[in-house]
PDB file of C-alpha atoms in Angstrom:
ATOM      1  CA  UNK S   1     107.345  30.597 139.316  1.00 54.00           C
ATOM      2  CA  UNK S   2     110.734  32.344 138.337  1.00 68.00           C
ATOM      3  CA  UNK S   3     110.953  36.235 138.422  1.00 82.00           C
ATOM      4  CA  UNK S   4     111.080  38.449 135.449  1.00 85.00           C
ATOM      5  CA  UNK S   5     114.814  39.268 136.302  1.00 82.00           C
ATOM      6  CA  UNK S   6     115.720  35.523 136.245  1.00 85.00           C
ATOM      7  CA  UNK S   7     114.781  36.035 132.632  1.00 87.00           C
ATOM      8  CA  UNK S   8     117.579  38.526 132.119  1.00 88.00           C
ATOM      9  CA  UNK S   9     119.925  35.794 133.216  1.00 88.00           C
ATOM     10  CA  UNK S  10     118.548  33.075 130.697  1.00 92.00           C
ATOM     11  CA  UNK S  11     119.702  32.363 127.121  1.00 93.00           C
ATOM     12  CA  UNK S  12     116.627  33.765 125.958  1.00 92.00           C
ATOM     13  CA  UNK S  13     117.645  36.865 128.406  1.00 93.00           C
ATOM     14  CA  UNK S  14     120.803  37.338 126.752  1.00 94.00           C
ATOM     15  CA  UNK S  15     119.848  37.179 123.342  1.00 94.00           C
ATOM     16  CA  UNK S  16     117.103  39.662 124.061  1.00 95.00           C
ATOM     17  CA  UNK S  17     119.883  42.000 125.657  1.00 95.00           C
ATOM     18  CA  UNK S  18     122.607  41.893 123.089  1.00 95.00           C
ATOM     19  CA  UNK S  19     119.959  41.819 119.878  1.00 94.00           C
ATOM     20  CA  UNK S  20     118.414  45.019 121.697  1.00 95.00           C
ATOM     21  CA  UNK S  21     121.541  46.446 122.290  1.00 95.00           C
ATOM     22  CA  UNK S  22     123.085  46.007 118.735  1.00 93.00           C
ATOM     23  CA  UNK S  23     119.895  47.363 117.160  1.00 92.00           C
ATOM     24  CA  UNK S  24     120.009  50.571 119.334  1.00 93.00           C
ATOM     25  CA  UNK S  25     123.103  50.913 119.297  1.00 92.00           C
ATOM     26  CA  UNK S  26     123.822  50.969 123.432  1.00 93.00           C
ATOM     27  CA  UNK S  27     126.730  49.606 125.082  1.00 94.00           C
ATOM     28  CA  UNK S  28     125.456  45.913 126.408  1.00 94.00           C
ATOM     29  CA  UNK S  29     126.130  46.225 129.627  1.00 94.00           C
ATOM     30  CA  UNK S  30     124.182  49.505 129.964  1.00 95.00           C
ATOM     31  CA  UNK S  31     121.239  47.880 128.011  1.00 95.00           C
ATOM     32  CA  UNK S  32     121.360  45.459 130.713  1.00 94.00           C
ATOM     33  CA  UNK S  33     121.214  47.784 133.089  1.00 93.00           C
ATOM     34  CA  UNK S  34     118.169  49.783 131.984  1.00 94.00           C
ATOM     35  CA  UNK S  35     115.887  46.742 131.184  1.00 94.00           C
ATOM     36  CA  UNK S  36     116.978  45.237 134.705  1.00 91.00           C
ATOM     37  CA  UNK S  37     115.224  48.516 136.001  1.00 90.00           C
ATOM     38  CA  UNK S  38     112.400  48.466 133.149  1.00 92.00           C
ATOM     39  CA  UNK S  39     110.536  45.326 132.986  1.00 92.00           C
ATOM     40  CA  UNK S  40     109.755  45.486 136.768  1.00 90.00           C
ATOM     41  CA  UNK S  41     108.588  48.713 136.269  1.00 90.00           C
ATOM     42  CA  UNK S  42     106.636  48.042 133.126  1.00 92.00           C
ATOM     43  CA  UNK S  43     105.008  44.703 134.831  1.00 91.00           C
ATOM     44  CA  UNK S  44     103.958  46.726 138.023  1.00 89.00           C
ATOM     45  CA  UNK S  45     102.284  49.276 135.330  1.00 90.00           C
ATOM     46  CA  UNK S  46     100.252  46.781 134.382  1.00 92.00           C
ATOM     47  CA  UNK S  47      99.599  44.971 137.206  1.00 90.00           C
ATOM     48  CA  UNK S  48      98.238  48.220 138.543  1.00 88.00           C
ATOM     49  CA  UNK S  49      96.358  48.736 134.837  1.00 89.00           C
ATOM     50  CA  UNK S  50      94.742  45.093 135.021  1.00 91.00           C
ATOM     51  CA  UNK S  51      93.230  45.877 138.768  1.00 90.00           C
ATOM     52  CA  UNK S  52      90.154  47.058 137.201  1.00 91.00           C
ATOM     53  CA  UNK S  53      88.263  44.031 135.304  1.00 92.00           C
ATOM     54  CA  UNK S  54      88.385  46.594 131.497  1.00 92.00           C
ATOM     55  CA  UNK S  55      92.432  47.090 132.011  1.00 91.00           C
ATOM     56  CA  UNK S  56      92.646  43.274 132.764  1.00 93.00           C
ATOM     57  CA  UNK S  57      90.413  42.064 129.799  1.00 92.00           C
ATOM     58  CA  UNK S  58      92.469  44.806 127.698  1.00 92.00           C
ATOM     59  CA  UNK S  59      95.608  42.986 128.520  1.00 93.00           C
ATOM     60  CA  UNK S  60      94.228  39.309 128.858  1.00 93.00           C
ATOM     61  CA  UNK S  61      93.288  40.496 125.071  1.00 92.00           C
ATOM     62  CA  UNK S  62      96.455  41.541 123.871  1.00 93.00           C
ATOM     63  CA  UNK S  63      98.525  38.594 124.994  1.00 93.00           C
ATOM     64  CA  UNK S  64      96.005  36.426 123.613  1.00 90.00           C
ATOM     65  CA  UNK S  65      96.219  37.970 119.946  1.00 91.00           C
ATOM     66  CA  UNK S  66      98.997  39.868 119.072  1.00 89.00           C
ATOM     67  CA  UNK S  67     101.212  39.239 121.819  1.00 93.00           C
ATOM     68  CA  UNK S  68     100.744  35.628 121.866  1.00 91.00           C
ATOM     69  CA  UNK S  69     104.537  35.227 122.222  1.00 91.00           C
ATOM     70  CA  UNK S  70     105.094  34.037 118.583  1.00 91.00           C
ATOM     71  CA  UNK S  71     107.873  36.914 118.410  1.00 92.00           C
ATOM     72  CA  UNK S  72     110.162  35.171 120.718  1.00 92.00           C
ATOM     73  CA  UNK S  73     110.094  32.080 118.141  1.00 91.00           C
ATOM     74  CA  UNK S  74     112.545  33.775 115.657  1.00 88.00           C
ATOM     75  CA  UNK S  75     114.781  36.279 117.426  1.00 90.00           C
ATOM     76  CA  UNK S  76     117.573  35.373 115.238  1.00 88.00           C
ATOM     77  CA  UNK S  77     115.530  37.269 112.139  1.00 88.00           C
ATOM     78  CA  UNK S  78     113.771  39.630 114.785  1.00 89.00           C
ATOM     79  CA  UNK S  79     117.566  41.017 115.453  1.00 90.00           C
ATOM     80  CA  UNK S  80     119.496  39.616 112.247  1.00 87.00           C
ATOM     81  CA  UNK S  81     117.915  41.885 109.926  1.00 75.00           C
ATOM     82  CA  UNK S  82     118.003  44.507 112.387  1.00 77.00           C
ATOM     83  CA  UNK S  83     114.126  45.666 114.409  1.00 85.00           C
ATOM     84  CA  UNK S  84     111.983  47.024 111.636  1.00 84.00           C
ATOM     85  CA  UNK S  85     109.778  49.694 112.460  1.00 89.00           C
ATOM     86  CA  UNK S  86     107.226  48.282 113.067  1.00 90.00           C
ATOM     87  CA  UNK S  87     107.802  46.113 115.995  1.00 91.00           C
ATOM     88  CA  UNK S  88     108.929  49.726 117.521  1.00 92.00           C
ATOM     89  CA  UNK S  89     106.192  51.594 117.026  1.00 94.00           C
ATOM     90  CA  UNK S  90     104.366  48.541 118.276  1.00 95.00           C
ATOM     91  CA  UNK S  91     106.279  49.493 120.989  1.00 95.00           C
ATOM     92  CA  UNK S  92     105.970  53.116 121.181  1.00 95.00           C
ATOM     93  CA  UNK S  93     101.906  51.888 121.601  1.00 95.00           C
ATOM     94  CA  UNK S  94     102.710  49.602 124.534  1.00 95.00           C
ATOM     95  CA  UNK S  95     104.770  52.063 126.059  1.00 95.00           C
ATOM     96  CA  UNK S  96     102.028  54.516 126.146  1.00 93.00           C
ATOM     97  CA  UNK S  97      99.344  52.289 127.330  1.00 92.00           C
ATOM     98  CA  UNK S  98     100.981  51.219 129.960  1.00 92.00           C
ATOM     99  CA  UNK S  99     102.976  54.094 131.955  1.00 90.00           C
ATOM    100  CA  UNK S 100     100.628  57.283 129.831  1.00 88.00           C
ATOM    101  CA  UNK S 101     102.026  60.257 130.826  1.00 87.00           C
ATOM    102  CA  UNK S 102     104.622  58.555 133.724  1.00 88.00           C
ATOM    103  CA  UNK S 103     106.554  57.880 130.494  1.00 91.00           C
ATOM    104  CA  UNK S 104     109.077  60.440 130.532  1.00 90.00           C
ATOM    105  CA  UNK S 105     109.170  61.012 134.263  1.00 88.00           C
ATOM    106  CA  UNK S 106     110.016  56.668 134.516  1.00 90.00           C
ATOM    107  CA  UNK S 107     112.402  56.975 131.114  1.00 92.00           C
ATOM    108  CA  UNK S 108     114.472  59.745 133.181  1.00 90.00           C
ATOM    109  CA  UNK S 109     115.240  58.218 136.300  1.00 89.00           C
ATOM    110  CA  UNK S 110     116.380  54.965 134.670  1.00 91.00           C
ATOM    111  CA  UNK S 111     118.278  56.941 132.460  1.00 92.00           C
ATOM    112  CA  UNK S 112     119.988  58.872 135.110  1.00 89.00           C
ATOM    113  CA  UNK S 113     120.813  56.164 136.643  1.00 88.00           C
ATOM    114  CA  UNK S 114     121.990  53.805 134.229  1.00 90.00           C
ATOM    115  CA  UNK S 115     124.793  56.378 132.404  1.00 92.00           C
ATOM    116  CA  UNK S 116     122.391  56.490 129.466  1.00 93.00           C
ATOM    117  CA  UNK S 117     120.036  59.234 128.198  1.00 92.00           C
ATOM    118  CA  UNK S 118     116.441  59.423 128.626  1.00 91.00           C
ATOM    119  CA  UNK S 119     116.163  58.932 124.349  1.00 93.00           C
ATOM    120  CA  UNK S 120     118.269  56.132 124.712  1.00 95.00           C
ATOM    121  CA  UNK S 121     116.279  54.453 126.878  1.00 95.00           C
ATOM    122  CA  UNK S 122     112.887  55.083 124.838  1.00 96.00           C
ATOM    123  CA  UNK S 123     114.917  52.793 122.313  1.00 95.00           C
ATOM    124  CA  UNK S 124     115.731  50.075 124.522  1.00 96.00           C
ATOM    125  CA  UNK S 125     112.274  50.401 125.651  1.00 96.00           C
ATOM    126  CA  UNK S 126     109.940  50.736 122.161  1.00 96.00           C
ATOM    127  CA  UNK S 127     112.460  47.756 120.597  1.00 95.00           C
ATOM    128  CA  UNK S 128     112.165  45.574 123.921  1.00 95.00           C
ATOM    129  CA  UNK S 129     108.553  46.487 124.668  1.00 95.00           C
ATOM    130  CA  UNK S 130     106.643  43.705 122.051  1.00 95.00           C
ATOM    131  CA  UNK S 131     109.449  41.308 123.691  1.00 95.00           C
ATOM    132  CA  UNK S 132     108.462  41.507 127.277  1.00 95.00           C
ATOM    133  CA  UNK S 133     104.886  41.498 126.148  1.00 95.00           C
ATOM    134  CA  UNK S 134     105.795  38.261 123.962  1.00 95.00           C
ATOM    135  CA  UNK S 135     107.027  36.632 126.868  1.00 94.00           C
ATOM    136  CA  UNK S 136     104.064  37.176 129.396  1.00 95.00           C
ATOM    137  CA  UNK S 137     101.912  36.037 126.219  1.00 95.00           C
ATOM    138  CA  UNK S 138     104.167  32.696 126.506  1.00 94.00           C
ATOM    139  CA  UNK S 139     103.393  32.947 130.317  1.00 93.00           C
ATOM    140  CA  UNK S 140      99.231  33.776 129.751  1.00 94.00           C
ATOM    141  CA  UNK S 141      99.072  30.275 127.855  1.00 92.00           C
ATOM    142  CA  UNK S 142     101.297  28.039 129.579  1.00 92.00           C
ATOM    143  CA  UNK S 143      99.559  29.127 133.107  1.00 92.00           C
ATOM    144  CA  UNK S 144      95.964  28.872 131.745  1.00 92.00           C
ATOM    145  CA  UNK S 145      95.161  32.568 132.803  1.00 91.00           C
ATOM    146  CA  UNK S 146      91.423  33.246 131.839  1.00 90.00           C
ATOM    147  CA  UNK S 147      90.570  35.625 134.698  1.00 91.00           C
ATOM    148  CA  UNK S 148      91.462  39.030 135.893  1.00 90.00           C
ATOM    149  CA  UNK S 149      92.581  36.992 139.129  1.00 91.00           C
ATOM    150  CA  UNK S 150      94.416  34.884 137.017  1.00 92.00           C
ATOM    151  CA  UNK S 151      96.144  37.442 135.417  1.00 93.00           C
ATOM    152  CA  UNK S 152      97.177  39.804 138.412  1.00 91.00           C
ATOM    153  CA  UNK S 153      98.731  36.756 139.953  1.00 91.00           C
ATOM    154  CA  UNK S 154     101.042  35.763 137.151  1.00 92.00           C
ATOM    155  CA  UNK S 155     102.102  39.311 136.784  1.00 92.00           C
ATOM    156  CA  UNK S 156     102.759  39.385 141.185  1.00 89.00           C
ATOM    157  CA  UNK S 157     104.416  36.080 140.648  1.00 89.00           C
ATOM    158  CA  UNK S 158     106.817  37.431 138.405  1.00 89.00           C
ATOM    159  CA  UNK S 159     107.494  40.423 140.404  1.00 85.00           C
ATOM    160  CA  UNK S 160     108.096  38.545 143.382  1.00 75.00           C
ATOM    161  CA  UNK S 161     104.555  38.473 145.445  1.00 49.00           C
ATOM    162  CA  UNK S 162     106.890  38.487 148.273  1.00 42.00           C
ATOM    163  CA  UNK S 163     108.960  41.476 147.429  1.00 45.00           C
ATOM    164  CA  UNK S 164     109.851  43.801 150.490  1.00 44.00           C
ATOM    165  CA  UNK S 165     108.052  47.156 151.208  1.00 50.00           C
ATOM    166  CA  UNK S 166     110.956  48.731 149.729  1.00 54.00           C
ATOM    167  CA  UNK S 167     111.098  47.496 146.620  1.00 57.00           C
ATOM    168  CA  UNK S 168     107.596  48.099 146.425  1.00 59.00           C
ATOM    169  CA  UNK S 169     108.276  51.554 147.116  1.00 64.00           C
ATOM    170  CA  UNK S 170     110.796  51.613 144.745  1.00 64.00           C
ATOM    171  CA  UNK S 171     108.365  50.651 141.699  1.00 67.00           C
ATOM    172  CA  UNK S 172     105.623  52.844 143.166  1.00 68.00           C
ATOM    173  CA  UNK S 173     107.496  56.105 143.426  1.00 69.00           C
ATOM    174  CA  UNK S 174     109.141  55.464 139.740  1.00 71.00           C
ATOM    175  CA  UNK S 175     105.893  54.782 138.556  1.00 72.00           C
ATOM    176  CA  UNK S 176     104.427  58.296 140.100  1.00 67.00           C
ATOM    177  CA  UNK S 177     106.906  59.789 138.245  1.00 57.00           C
ATOM    178  CA  UNK S 178     105.191  63.196 136.715  1.00 52.00           C
ATOM    179  CA  UNK S 179     107.941  64.233 134.047  1.00 49.00           C
ATOM    180  CA  UNK S 180     108.767  67.116 135.367  1.00 50.00           C
ATOM    181  CA  UNK S 181     112.128  66.500 136.721  1.00 46.00           C
ATOM    182  CA  UNK S 182     111.963  66.361 139.922  1.00 46.00           C
ATOM    183  CA  UNK S 183     111.651  63.063 140.167  1.00 44.00           C
ATOM    184  CA  UNK S 184     115.140  61.743 139.924  1.00 43.00           C
ATOM    185  CA  UNK S 185     115.936  63.595 142.912  1.00 44.00           C
ATOM    186  CA  UNK S 186     112.961  61.790 144.789  1.00 45.00           C
ATOM    187  CA  UNK S 187     113.353  58.073 143.138  1.00 44.00           C
ATOM    188  CA  UNK S 188     117.363  58.344 143.570  1.00 43.00           C
ATOM    189  CA  UNK S 189     117.289  57.662 146.716  1.00 45.00           C
ATOM    190  CA  UNK S 190     115.544  54.727 146.942  1.00 43.00           C
ATOM    191  CA  UNK S 191     117.430  53.113 143.949  1.00 45.00           C
ATOM    192  CA  UNK S 192     120.491  53.885 146.298  1.00 44.00           C
ATOM    193  CA  UNK S 193     118.888  53.139 149.739  1.00 44.00           C
ATOM    194  CA  UNK S 194     118.493  49.706 151.729  1.00 38.00           C
ATOM    195  CA  UNK S 195     120.664  46.616 151.837  1.00 36.00           C
ATOM    196  CA  UNK S 196     122.850  47.155 148.496  1.00 36.00           C
ATOM    197  CA  UNK S 197     123.435  42.984 149.250  1.00 35.00           C
ATOM    198  CA  UNK S 198     119.949  42.295 149.861  1.00 39.00           C
ATOM    199  CA  UNK S 199     117.762  40.270 147.016  1.00 41.00           C
ATOM    200  CA  UNK S 200     114.947  40.645 145.247  1.00 41.00           C
ATOM    201  CA  UNK S 201     114.585  43.935 142.836  1.00 41.00           C
ATOM    202  CA  UNK S 202     115.636  46.477 145.485  1.00 42.00           C
ATOM    203  CA  UNK S 203     118.778  44.229 146.181  1.00 41.00           C
ATOM    204  CA  UNK S 204     119.770  43.653 142.946  1.00 39.00           C
ATOM    205  CA  UNK S 205     119.069  47.556 141.911  1.00 42.00           C
ATOM    206  CA  UNK S 206     121.010  48.424 144.955  1.00 40.00           C
ATOM    207  CA  UNK S 207     124.135  46.271 143.562  1.00 37.00           C
ATOM    208  CA  UNK S 208     124.081  47.530 139.841  1.00 37.00           C
ATOM    209  CA  UNK S 209     123.467  51.447 141.310  1.00 37.00           C
ATOM    210  CA  UNK S 210     124.624  51.601 144.618  1.00 38.00           C
ATOM    211  CA  UNK S 211     127.784  53.936 145.227  1.00 33.00           C
TER     212      UNK S 211
END
């Protein structure tokens, strides 16, 4: 199974990055940087939420209904006419549900490392979140996901089930952001630390954002 970051380097991913950048008025390279950091974090948060039967059932219900992947079938129409407020409102709900009170801190850290303000990060994520859910909806159907174990395995596979401990600790730490501002210093070391040429999420982040 390809990882979530492979999506961003695919033709579909490039279309999404370009469309989100245009819709939010953000530089395309910075939009790509934000999504490279944010998508694994969102998926790790979903994986956490799916650790309970109720959370898993709620996610599977959403992926089998409203977020079944149909949004990805006409990206030209979605981005060509300007992203509808209903899409952004849905994205806002998704982020609130997935990240909860950690949302402000997560957006702050990602903005600091990507060189954009937290408001722009929020706008990018509100536009991209329904697309991520649509991608997961398609993956759910293709992999016949029907149980809590199935959805956890799907998310783990897309994140890279064999991720190094340092990469996992980055994801865990950014999700532990409490929004009080101190998280920037706490997480910056993990973003910049380790082997910058390594593989997986940590290596890609180090290569993109390491000094």
